[in-house]
Each structure stands twice: as structure tokens, then as C-alpha cells.
C-alpha positions as a Python dict, from the first residue, in 0.01 Angstrom:
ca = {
    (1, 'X'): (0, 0, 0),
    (2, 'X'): (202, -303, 134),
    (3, 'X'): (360, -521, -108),
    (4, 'X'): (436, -894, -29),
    (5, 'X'): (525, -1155, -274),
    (6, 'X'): (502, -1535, -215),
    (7, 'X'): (722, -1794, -469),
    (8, 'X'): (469, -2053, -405),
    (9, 'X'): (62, -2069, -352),
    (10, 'X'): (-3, -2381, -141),
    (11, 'X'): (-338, -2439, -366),
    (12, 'X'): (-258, -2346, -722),
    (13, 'X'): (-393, -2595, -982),
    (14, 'X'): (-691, -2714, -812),
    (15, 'X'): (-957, -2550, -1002),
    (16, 'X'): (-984, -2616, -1393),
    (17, 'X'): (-1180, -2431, -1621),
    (18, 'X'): (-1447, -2603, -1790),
    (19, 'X'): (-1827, -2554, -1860),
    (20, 'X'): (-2066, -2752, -1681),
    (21, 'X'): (-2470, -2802, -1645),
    (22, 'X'): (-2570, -2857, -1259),
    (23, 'X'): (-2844, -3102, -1179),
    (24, 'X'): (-3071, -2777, -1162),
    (25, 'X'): (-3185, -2606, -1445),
    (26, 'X'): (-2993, -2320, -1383),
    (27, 'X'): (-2640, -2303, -1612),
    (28, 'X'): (-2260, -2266, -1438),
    (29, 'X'): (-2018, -2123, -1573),
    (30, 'X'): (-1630, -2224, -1471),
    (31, 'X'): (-1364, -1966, -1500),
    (32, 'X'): (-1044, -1942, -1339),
    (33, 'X'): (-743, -1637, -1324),
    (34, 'X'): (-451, -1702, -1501),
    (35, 'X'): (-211, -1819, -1269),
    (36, 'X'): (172, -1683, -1307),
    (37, 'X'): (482, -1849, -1213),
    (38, 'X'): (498, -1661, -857),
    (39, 'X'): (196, -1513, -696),
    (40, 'X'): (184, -1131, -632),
    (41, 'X'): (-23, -1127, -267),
    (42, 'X'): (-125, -722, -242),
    (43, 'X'): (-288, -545, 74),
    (44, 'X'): (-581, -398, -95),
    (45, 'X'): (-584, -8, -45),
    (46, 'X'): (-851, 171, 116),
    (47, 'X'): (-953, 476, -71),
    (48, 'X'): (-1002, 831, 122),
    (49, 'X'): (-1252, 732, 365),
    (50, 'X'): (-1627, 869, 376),
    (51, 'X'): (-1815, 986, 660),
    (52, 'X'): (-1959, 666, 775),
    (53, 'X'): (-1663, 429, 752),
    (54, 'X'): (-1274, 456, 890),
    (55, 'X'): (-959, 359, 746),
    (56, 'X'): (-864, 152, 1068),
    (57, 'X'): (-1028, -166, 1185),
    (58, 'X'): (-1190, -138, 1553),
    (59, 'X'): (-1204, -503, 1579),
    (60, 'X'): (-1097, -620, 1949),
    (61, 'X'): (-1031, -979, 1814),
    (62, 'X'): (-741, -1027, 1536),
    (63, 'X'): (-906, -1151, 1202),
    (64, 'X'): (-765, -1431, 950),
    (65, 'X'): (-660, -1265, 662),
    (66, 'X'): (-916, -1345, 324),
    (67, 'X'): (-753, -1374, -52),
    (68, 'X'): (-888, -1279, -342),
    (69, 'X'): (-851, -1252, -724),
    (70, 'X'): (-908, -871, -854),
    (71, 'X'): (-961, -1043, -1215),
    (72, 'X'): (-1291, -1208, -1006),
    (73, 'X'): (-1386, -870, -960),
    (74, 'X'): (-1310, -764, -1285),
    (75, 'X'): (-1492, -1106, -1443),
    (76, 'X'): (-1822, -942, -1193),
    (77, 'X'): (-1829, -643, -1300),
    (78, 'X'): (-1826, -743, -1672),
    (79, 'X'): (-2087, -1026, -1610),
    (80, 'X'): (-2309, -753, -1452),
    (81, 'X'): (-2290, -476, -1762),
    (82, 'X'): (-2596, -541, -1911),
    (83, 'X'): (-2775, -443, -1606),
    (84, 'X'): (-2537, -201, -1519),
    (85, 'X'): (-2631, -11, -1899),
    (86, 'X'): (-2990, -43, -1749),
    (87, 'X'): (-2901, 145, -1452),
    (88, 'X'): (-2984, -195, -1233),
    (89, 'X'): (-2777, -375, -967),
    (90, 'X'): (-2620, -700, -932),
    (91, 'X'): (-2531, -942, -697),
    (92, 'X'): (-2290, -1249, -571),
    (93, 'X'): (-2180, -1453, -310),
    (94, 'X'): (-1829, -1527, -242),
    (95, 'X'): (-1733, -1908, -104),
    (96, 'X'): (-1377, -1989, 69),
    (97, 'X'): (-1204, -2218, 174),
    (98, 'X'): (-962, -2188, 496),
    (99, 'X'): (-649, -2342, 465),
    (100, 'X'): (-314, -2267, 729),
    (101, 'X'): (-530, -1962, 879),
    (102, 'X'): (-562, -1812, 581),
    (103, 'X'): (-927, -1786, 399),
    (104, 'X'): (-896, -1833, 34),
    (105, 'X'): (-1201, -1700, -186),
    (106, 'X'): (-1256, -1919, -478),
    (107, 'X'): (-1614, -1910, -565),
    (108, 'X'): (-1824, -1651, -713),
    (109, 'X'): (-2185, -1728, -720),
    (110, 'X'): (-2421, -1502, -915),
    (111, 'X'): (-2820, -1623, -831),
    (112, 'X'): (-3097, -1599, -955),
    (113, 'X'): (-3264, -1196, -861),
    (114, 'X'): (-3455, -894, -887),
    (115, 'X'): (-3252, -590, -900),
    (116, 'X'): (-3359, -213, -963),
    (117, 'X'): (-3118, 60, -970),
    (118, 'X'): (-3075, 86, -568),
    (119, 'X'): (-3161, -277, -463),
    (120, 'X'): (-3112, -635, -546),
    (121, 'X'): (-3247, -957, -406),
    (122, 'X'): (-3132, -1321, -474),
    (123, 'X'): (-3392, -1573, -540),
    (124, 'X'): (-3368, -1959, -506),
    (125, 'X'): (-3097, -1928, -222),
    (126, 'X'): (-3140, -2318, -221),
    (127, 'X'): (-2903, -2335, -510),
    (128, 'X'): (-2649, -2085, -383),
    (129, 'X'): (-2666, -2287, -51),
    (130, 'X'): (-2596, -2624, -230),
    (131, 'X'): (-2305, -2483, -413),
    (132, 'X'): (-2126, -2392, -124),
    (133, 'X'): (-2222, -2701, 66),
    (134, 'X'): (-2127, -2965, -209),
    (135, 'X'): (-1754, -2764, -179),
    (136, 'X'): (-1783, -2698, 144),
    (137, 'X'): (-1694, -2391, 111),
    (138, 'X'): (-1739, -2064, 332),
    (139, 'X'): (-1967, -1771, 315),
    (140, 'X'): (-1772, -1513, 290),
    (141, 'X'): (-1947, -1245, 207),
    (142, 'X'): (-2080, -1063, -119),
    (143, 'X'): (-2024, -853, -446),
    (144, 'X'): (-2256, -591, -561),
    (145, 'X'): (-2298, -320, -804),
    (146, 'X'): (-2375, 77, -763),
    (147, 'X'): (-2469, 156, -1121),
    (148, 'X'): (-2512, 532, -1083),
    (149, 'X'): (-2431, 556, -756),
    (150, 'X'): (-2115, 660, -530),
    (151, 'X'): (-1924, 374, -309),
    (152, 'X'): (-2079, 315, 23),
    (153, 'X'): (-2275, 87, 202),
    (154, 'X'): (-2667, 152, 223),
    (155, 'X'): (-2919, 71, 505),
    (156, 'X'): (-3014, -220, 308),
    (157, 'X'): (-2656, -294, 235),
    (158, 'X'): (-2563, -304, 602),
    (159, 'X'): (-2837, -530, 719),
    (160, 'X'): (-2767, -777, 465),
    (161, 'X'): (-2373, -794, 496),
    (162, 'X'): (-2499, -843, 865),
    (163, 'X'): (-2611, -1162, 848),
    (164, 'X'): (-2270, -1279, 683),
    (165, 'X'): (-2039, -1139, 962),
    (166, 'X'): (-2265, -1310, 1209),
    (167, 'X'): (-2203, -1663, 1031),
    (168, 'X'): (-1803, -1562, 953),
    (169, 'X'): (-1632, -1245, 1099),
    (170, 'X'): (-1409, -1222, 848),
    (171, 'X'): (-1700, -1182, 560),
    (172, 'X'): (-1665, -864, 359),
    (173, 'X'): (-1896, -641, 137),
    (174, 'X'): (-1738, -592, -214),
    (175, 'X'): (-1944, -261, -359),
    (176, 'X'): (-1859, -167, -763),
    (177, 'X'): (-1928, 204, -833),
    (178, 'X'): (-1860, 215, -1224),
    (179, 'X'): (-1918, 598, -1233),
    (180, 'X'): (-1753, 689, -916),
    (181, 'X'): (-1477, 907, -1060),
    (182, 'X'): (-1301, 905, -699),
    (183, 'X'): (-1365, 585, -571),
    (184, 'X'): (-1468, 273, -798),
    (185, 'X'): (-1473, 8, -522),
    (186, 'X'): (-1453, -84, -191),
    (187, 'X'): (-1386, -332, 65),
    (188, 'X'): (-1620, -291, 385),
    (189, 'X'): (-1735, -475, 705),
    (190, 'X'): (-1937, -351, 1010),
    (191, 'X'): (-1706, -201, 1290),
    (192, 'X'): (-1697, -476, 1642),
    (193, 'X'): (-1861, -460, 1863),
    (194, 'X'): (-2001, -91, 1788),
    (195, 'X'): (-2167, -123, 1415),
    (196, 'X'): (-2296, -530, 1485),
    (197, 'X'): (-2463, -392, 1794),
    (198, 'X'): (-2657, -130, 1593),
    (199, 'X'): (-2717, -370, 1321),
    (200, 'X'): (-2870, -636, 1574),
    (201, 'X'): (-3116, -389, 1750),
    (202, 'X'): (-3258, -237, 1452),
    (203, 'X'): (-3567, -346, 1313),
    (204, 'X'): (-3689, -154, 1071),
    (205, 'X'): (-3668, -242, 695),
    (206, 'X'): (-3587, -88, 355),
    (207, 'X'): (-3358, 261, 331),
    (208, 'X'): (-3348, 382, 682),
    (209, 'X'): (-3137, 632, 899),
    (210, 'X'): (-2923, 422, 1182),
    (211, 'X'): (-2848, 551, 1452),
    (212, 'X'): (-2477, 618, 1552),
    (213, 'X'): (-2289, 401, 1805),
    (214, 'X'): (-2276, 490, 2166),
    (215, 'X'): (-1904, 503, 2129),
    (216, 'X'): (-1874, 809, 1837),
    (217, 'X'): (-1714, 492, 1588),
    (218, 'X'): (-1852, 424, 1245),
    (219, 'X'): (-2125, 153, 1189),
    (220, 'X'): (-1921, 39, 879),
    (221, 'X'): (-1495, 58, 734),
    (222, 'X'): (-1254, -49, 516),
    (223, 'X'): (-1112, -375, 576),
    (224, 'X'): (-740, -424, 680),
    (225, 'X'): (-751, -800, 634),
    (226, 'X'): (-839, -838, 260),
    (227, 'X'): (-567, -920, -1),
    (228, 'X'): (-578, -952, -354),
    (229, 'X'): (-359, -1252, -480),
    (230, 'X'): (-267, -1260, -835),
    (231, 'X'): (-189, -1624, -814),
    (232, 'X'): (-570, -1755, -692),
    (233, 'X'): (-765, -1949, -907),
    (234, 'X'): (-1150, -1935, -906),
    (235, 'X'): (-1507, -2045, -1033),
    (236, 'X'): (-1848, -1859, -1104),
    (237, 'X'): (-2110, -1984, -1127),
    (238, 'X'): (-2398, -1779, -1307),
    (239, 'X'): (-2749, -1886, -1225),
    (240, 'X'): (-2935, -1636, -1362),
}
């Protein structure tokens, strides 16, 4: 783990923590990180490495490094407990904002969805969408729970993080594994060009065997490019 510390976060204070109502029906909720007198920026650490994903990025092209709070993770995984005790996923987006090259994730949006204890699927992306537009913000990937299962990234998992790195190459897939004794979360993206290609060709649907890349690499790994910064302030929104 690589440790650098900044005396100054160019974006601190911009974010303040309120309640609110939206013009929908559906309720937001505002909360933002504490935010200390120097931020702590951390590489995040990848976790021994399973058979499907690598500890080394395969990207040809160099990506913009992403911050993120690990107290938005930690605010996730809480919101999500009382389907988690029911054995039932959940699911958010993330929204950033790009500032000096550097992506800056200050949005968590949780929609509206079904969820059963190996699936979830947001409803009324309208509202999700308008969020992000109305702070023009970034999709930059996702957050989701394993409830009783291990860390990795499904079939289902892979196709929809797909979708993200298409729009933005830097998005990311957070997965949550409560009751993963060896690995609680993880950071992942689908290996360039090798796991995109497989990802783009296949057509089936629901939990489905891909097939392996030409080249031998992974479909999925870690990401290298992901830091958590204990200085970033951020929202959620909970439309459920």
C-alpha cells in the first residue's frame, strides 16, 4: 500500500449537509465525510487476487486517477443492512466530477429496485439520470452488495459494469461481501481491450459462463487507479 498525503484538497467545503425533498416524490438524503485539517489520499489495496481477475491493470491507455471517501462506502453498506439481514442485494451509482485530471466521486445515488439475494435492478433510472445531470456530474460507476456471497464480479455483474466503462473508462465496480472472512470488498473493472471485447460480443442474458479472452488475460481486475481520500466530501441520495 502506497501512502501519499496532500495539505490541501482543491474542493473541500463545497458540499453541505442538509436534508432535502426533490421535485419527485422520492426523498434525498445529504451526507457528507468529515473533513480533517489535511487530507490522507490512500492507494486502495487489492486483496489476494481470484481466478478471474489480476492484481495488474492491462490497460494500453493510462487512466485518470478516481477519489473516493471509504466512509461513502461505509455510509452504503449501513444504508443497505436491512436487506443485507434479508439476505438481498443493493445497489448505487457513483457521480464525479473531474477537476485538474483527477475524477472526484461525490455522489452516491441509491434508486429505486428489486433485489434478491444474487441480483438487483434499479428502477426509475429517470431520476438517477436527472441527479447526475442537474450536477453534471459523471457516471462513474457503481456500489453493490454480496450478502452471503464471496467478492467477485458475476455474469450479470460484468455486463452491467460494461455499459459504464463504455460511457467513462475510468468507471469502477465497488462489490461489499459482509461475510467474506478473506476479502470484504473490492475494486474491479473489465481488463482493455481483452475483457470489453468479450463483454461486447456476448449476448446472452442472466448468470452465464464467458468465454476467456483470446489472449489467456482475465475478463475482469483490481483497479490501480482508485484512491480513497479521507478529505472528500459527498452526498447520497436515497430514492428508495
Amino acid at each position: 500500500m502506497s501512502l501519499h498525503t496532500i495539505s490541501e484538497w482543491p474542493c473541500a467545503g463545497r458540499v453541505t449537509a442538509h436534508a432535502v425533498t426533490l421535485s419527485s416524490p422520492s426523498p434525498a438524503l445529504f451526507l457528507t465525510a468529515k473533513a480533517p485539517q489535511g487530507a490522507l489520499v490512500t492507494h486502495v489495496s487489492v486483496a489476494d487476487s481470484d481466478k478471474q481477475s489480476n492484481t495488474e491493470p492491462s490497460v494500453s491507455n493510462v487512466l485518470q486517477d478516481v477519489h473516493i471517501s471509504a466512509q461513502l462506502m461505509e455510509d452504503f453498506l449501513e444504508l443497505a443492512k436491512e436487506n443485507t439481514d434479508k439476505d438481498l442485494e443493493t445497489c448505487g451509482v457513483l457521480g464525479a466530477f473531474l477537476e485538474n485530471g483527477t475524477f472526484y466521486v461525490t455522489t452516491l445515488i441509491i434508486p429505486k429496485q428489486d433485489s434478491t439475494s444474487s441480483s438487483c435492478q434499479a428502477l426509475n433510472e429517470e431520476d438517477v439520470f436527472a441527479i447526475q445531470n442537474d450536477r453534471s456530474l459523471f457516471p462513474m460507476g457503481w456500489i453493490h452488495t454480496h450478502p452471503s456471497q464471496s467478492c467477485f464480479m458475476s455474469s450479470v455483474d460484468l455486463h452491467t459494469h460494461y455499459s459504464y466503462q463504455m460511457m467513462v473508462p475510468e468507471a469502477f465496480a465497488i462489490v461489499l461481501a459482509p461475510t467474506d472472512s478473506s476479502r470484504s470488498y473490492g475494486i474491479f473493472r473489465l481488463t482493455e481491450p481483452s475483457g470489453m471485447s468479450v463483454l461486447k460480443e456476448c449476448q446472452e442474458t442472466g448468470f452465464h459462463p464467458h468465454k476467456e479472452p483470446a489472449d489467456g488475460s482475465p475478463i475482469y481486475e483490481h483497479c490501480s487507479h482508485v484512491y480513497t481520500n479521507s478529505n472528500l466530501r459527498f452526498e447520497i441520495f436515497d430514492l428508495r
